[in-house]
Amino acid sequence: MEKEINKTNYDAHMEAKIKCRAEKEKDLAKAKEGMVQVCCYDLQAVLQTPCGEVNMLYYKRKLGVYNFTVYETSSRNGYCYVWSEDKAKRGANEIASCLWKYLNDSINSSMNLPIIFYSDNCVGQNKNKFIISLYMYATMRLEIPSITNKFLVCGHSQNEGDAMHACIEKQKKRVLKSGPIYIPDQWIPVISLARKGVPYIVNQMTTTDMLDFKKLSTQIGTNFNINTDKEKVLWGNIKVI
């Protein structure tokens, strides 16, 4: 009985993965035709600072440097938003601030295209009322017809953003051969020049760039937990926003 239940759950999981990837392929095809703008975003693993191949650095207290990446599938532009843990945390407010900076600074208003984001299922960062408030605010303030966020299936969330992170990790290993990285500012050229050809576009986030989207969410509305059928909203089960 237990094996049958596990097999049923496994089959349902794999079917969801196939449907999700098929949906993404459709969106990528639309992006190639210039109908939508498809982007993948993710937060890279923490870049510990100082960082090096010197044994002594292993015992030193580390400062965490965060790198939030946005990859445009049509233009193949990669945007990086970098800050250290002394500037801000890495929660929903910070992710929303990076997305707002991307939408406000990087989206070409003349395109006037719907935007589709793909991301993982992290509720604390990507799937919450603060991100929804950001999308609502952006569509009201910017020339963006609509913003949709589609969440990849857990365990199968590999996307183009992972390729950006892999390039940066390879560049980090090359740089460390010539010496350690001592301060957060040294990560900027490492990230920017990680890709051969067109470099990644790096934005150093400051405290003034980190906006209060938690306050915005209270101004937009207070009910994010009960749907129109008076049922509790299960954020973990949401597939599309």
Coordinates of C-alpha atoms in Angstrom, one line a residue:
M1 CA 0.0 0.0 0.0
E2 CA 2.8 2.4 1.0
K3 CA 4.7 1.6 -2.2
E4 CA 1.6 2.3 -4.3
I5 CA 1.1 5.7 -2.6
N6 CA 4.8 6.6 -3.1
K7 CA 4.6 5.6 -6.8
T8 CA 1.4 7.7 -7.2
N9 CA 3.1 10.7 -5.6
Y10 CA 6.2 10.1 -7.7
D11 CA 4.2 9.9 -11.0
A12 CA 2.3 13.1 -10.1
H13 CA 5.6 14.9 -9.3
M14 CA 7.1 13.8 -12.6
E15 CA 4.0 14.8 -14.5
A16 CA 4.1 18.2 -12.9
K17 CA 7.8 18.6 -13.9
I18 CA 7.0 17.7 -17.6
K19 CA 4.1 20.1 -17.7
C20 CA 6.2 22.9 -16.1
R21 CA 9.0 22.5 -18.6
A22 CA 6.5 22.3 -21.5
E23 CA 5.0 25.6 -20.3
K24 CA 8.4 27.2 -20.1
E25 CA 9.2 26.1 -23.7
K26 CA 6.0 27.7 -24.9
D27 CA 7.0 31.0 -23.2
L28 CA 10.5 30.8 -24.6
A29 CA 9.0 30.4 -28.1
K30 CA 6.8 33.5 -27.5
A31 CA 9.9 35.4 -26.3
K32 CA 11.7 34.6 -29.5
E33 CA 8.8 36.0 -31.5
G34 CA 8.9 39.2 -29.4
M35 CA 5.6 38.6 -27.8
V36 CA 6.8 38.5 -24.2
Q37 CA 9.9 39.1 -22.1
V38 CA 10.9 35.9 -20.2
C39 CA 13.4 36.2 -17.4
C40 CA 14.8 33.8 -14.8
Y41 CA 15.9 35.0 -11.4
D42 CA 17.6 33.4 -8.4
L43 CA 19.9 34.2 -5.5
Q44 CA 23.4 32.8 -5.8
A45 CA 25.0 30.9 -2.9
V46 CA 26.6 33.2 -0.4
L47 CA 30.0 34.6 -1.5
Q48 CA 32.1 34.4 1.7
T49 CA 34.6 37.2 2.3
P50 CA 37.5 37.0 2.7
C51 CA 37.9 34.1 0.4
G52 CA 41.0 32.3 -0.7
E53 CA 43.1 29.2 -0.8
V54 CA 45.1 30.2 2.2
N55 CA 44.5 28.0 5.2
M56 CA 44.6 30.9 7.6
L57 CA 41.5 32.4 6.0
Y58 CA 39.4 29.3 7.0
Y59 CA 39.4 30.4 10.6
K60 CA 38.6 34.0 10.0
R61 CA 35.1 35.5 10.6
K62 CA 33.4 35.8 7.2
L63 CA 31.2 38.6 5.8
G64 CA 28.5 37.3 3.5
V65 CA 28.1 38.9 0.1
Y66 CA 24.9 38.2 -1.8
N67 CA 24.4 38.2 -5.6
F68 CA 20.8 38.2 -7.0
T69 CA 20.8 37.4 -10.7
V70 CA 18.2 38.1 -13.4
Y71 CA 18.7 36.5 -16.9
E72 CA 16.8 37.6 -19.9
T73 CA 16.3 34.7 -22.3
S74 CA 15.7 36.7 -25.4
S75 CA 18.6 39.2 -25.1
R76 CA 20.8 36.9 -23.1
N77 CA 21.7 39.8 -20.8
G78 CA 22.6 38.9 -17.3
Y79 CA 22.0 41.3 -14.5
C80 CA 23.6 41.0 -11.0
Y81 CA 22.6 42.9 -7.9
V82 CA 25.2 42.6 -5.2
W83 CA 25.3 43.7 -1.6
S84 CA 26.8 42.5 1.7
E85 CA 25.1 41.4 4.8
D86 CA 26.1 44.6 6.6
K87 CA 23.9 46.5 4.1
A88 CA 20.8 44.3 4.2
K89 CA 19.5 40.8 4.7
R90 CA 18.4 38.4 2.0
G91 CA 14.7 38.1 2.5
A92 CA 11.6 39.0 0.5
N93 CA 12.1 42.8 1.0
E94 CA 15.6 42.6 -0.5
I95 CA 14.5 40.4 -3.4
A96 CA 11.7 42.7 -4.2
S97 CA 14.0 45.7 -4.1
C98 CA 16.3 44.0 -6.6
L99 CA 13.4 43.1 -8.9
W100 CA 12.1 46.7 -8.7
K101 CA 15.6 48.1 -9.7
Y102 CA 15.7 45.7 -12.6
L103 CA 12.2 46.6 -13.8
N104 CA 12.7 50.3 -13.3
D105 CA 16.2 50.6 -14.7
S106 CA 16.6 47.8 -17.3
I107 CA 13.2 47.2 -18.9
N108 CA 12.9 49.1 -22.2
S109 CA 9.6 51.0 -22.0
S110 CA 9.3 51.1 -25.8
M111 CA 9.0 47.3 -25.8
N112 CA 5.8 47.4 -23.8
L113 CA 5.8 43.6 -23.4
P114 CA 4.3 41.4 -20.7
I115 CA 7.0 40.0 -18.4
I116 CA 7.1 36.4 -17.3
F117 CA 9.5 35.5 -14.5
Y118 CA 10.6 32.0 -13.6
S119 CA 12.0 31.2 -10.2
D120 CA 12.2 28.5 -7.5
N121 CA 9.6 27.9 -4.8
C122 CA 11.3 29.7 -1.9
V123 CA 8.3 31.1 0.0
G124 CA 10.4 33.4 2.2
Q125 CA 12.0 35.1 -0.8
N126 CA 10.0 34.6 -4.0
K127 CA 6.5 33.5 -3.3
N128 CA 4.9 35.9 -0.8
K129 CA 2.7 39.0 -0.5
F130 CA 5.6 41.4 -0.7
I131 CA 6.6 40.2 -4.2
I132 CA 2.9 40.4 -5.3
S133 CA 2.8 44.0 -4.0
L134 CA 5.9 44.7 -6.0
Y135 CA 4.3 43.3 -9.2
M136 CA 1.1 45.3 -8.7
Y137 CA 3.1 48.5 -8.0
A138 CA 5.3 48.0 -11.0
T139 CA 2.4 47.5 -13.4
M140 CA 0.8 50.7 -12.1
R141 CA 3.9 52.8 -12.2
L142 CA 5.8 51.5 -15.2
E143 CA 4.8 50.8 -18.8
I144 CA 4.4 47.1 -18.3
P145 CA 1.1 45.4 -19.3
S146 CA 1.4 42.5 -16.9
I147 CA 3.9 40.6 -14.8
T148 CA 3.6 36.8 -14.2
N149 CA 5.7 34.7 -12.0
K150 CA 5.8 31.0 -12.7
F151 CA 7.4 28.7 -10.1
L152 CA 9.4 25.7 -11.2
V153 CA 8.7 22.3 -9.6
C154 CA 10.7 21.6 -6.4
G155 CA 13.7 19.5 -7.2
H156 CA 13.6 20.5 -10.9
S157 CA 14.2 24.2 -10.6
Q158 CA 17.3 24.3 -12.8
N159 CA 17.2 27.4 -15.1
E160 CA 19.4 29.8 -17.0
G161 CA 20.3 31.6 -13.9
D162 CA 22.2 28.6 -12.7
A163 CA 24.5 28.9 -15.7
M164 CA 25.3 32.4 -14.5
H165 CA 26.2 31.2 -11.1
A166 CA 28.3 28.4 -12.5
C167 CA 30.3 30.9 -14.7
I168 CA 30.9 33.1 -11.6
E169 CA 32.1 30.2 -9.6
K170 CA 34.5 29.2 -12.3
Q171 CA 35.8 32.8 -12.5
K172 CA 36.2 32.8 -8.7
K173 CA 38.4 29.8 -8.8
R174 CA 40.6 31.4 -11.6
V175 CA 40.9 34.6 -9.6
L176 CA 41.8 32.9 -6.4
K177 CA 44.8 31.3 -8.0
S178 CA 46.4 34.7 -8.1
G179 CA 45.4 35.7 -4.6
P180 CA 42.6 35.9 -2.0
I181 CA 39.6 38.1 -2.2
Y182 CA 39.7 40.3 0.9
I183 CA 36.8 42.8 0.6
P184 CA 33.3 42.8 -1.0
D185 CA 34.3 45.3 -3.8
Q186 CA 36.7 42.7 -5.2
W187 CA 33.7 40.5 -6.1
I188 CA 32.4 43.1 -8.7
P189 CA 35.0 42.4 -11.4
V190 CA 34.9 38.7 -10.7
I191 CA 31.1 38.7 -11.3
S192 CA 31.2 41.1 -14.2
L193 CA 33.9 39.3 -16.2
A194 CA 32.7 35.8 -15.5
R195 CA 31.2 35.4 -18.9
K196 CA 33.3 35.6 -22.0
G197 CA 32.2 38.1 -24.6
V198 CA 29.4 40.3 -23.2
P199 CA 30.0 40.9 -19.5
Y200 CA 27.3 40.6 -16.9
I201 CA 25.7 43.9 -15.8
V202 CA 26.5 44.4 -12.1
N203 CA 24.6 46.8 -9.8
Q204 CA 26.0 47.4 -6.3
M205 CA 23.0 47.7 -4.1
T206 CA 23.1 50.3 -1.3
T207 CA 20.9 50.8 1.7
T208 CA 18.9 53.5 -0.2
D209 CA 18.2 50.9 -2.9
M210 CA 16.5 48.6 -0.4
L211 CA 12.9 49.7 -0.3
D212 CA 10.2 48.9 2.2
F213 CA 7.8 46.6 0.3
K214 CA 6.5 45.3 3.6
K215 CA 4.9 48.7 4.2
L216 CA 3.7 48.8 0.6
S217 CA 1.9 45.5 1.0
T218 CA -0.1 46.9 3.9
Q219 CA -1.2 49.9 1.7
I220 CA -2.2 47.6 -1.1
G221 CA -4.3 45.3 1.0
T222 CA -4.4 43.3 4.2
N223 CA -5.9 40.0 3.0
F224 CA -3.4 37.8 1.4
N225 CA -4.4 34.6 3.2
I226 CA -8.1 34.0 2.4
N227 CA -9.3 33.5 -1.2
T228 CA -12.7 34.5 -2.7
D229 CA -14.1 31.1 -1.7
K230 CA -13.2 31.8 2.0
E231 CA -10.5 29.2 1.9
K232 CA -7.0 29.5 3.3
V233 CA -4.4 30.4 0.7
L234 CA -1.7 27.7 0.7
W235 CA 1.3 29.7 -0.5
G236 CA 3.4 26.6 -1.0
N237 CA 0.9 25.1 -3.5
I238 CA 0.8 28.2 -5.7
K239 CA 2.3 27.6 -9.2
V240 CA 1.6 30.9 -10.9
I241 CA 1.2 34.5 -9.7

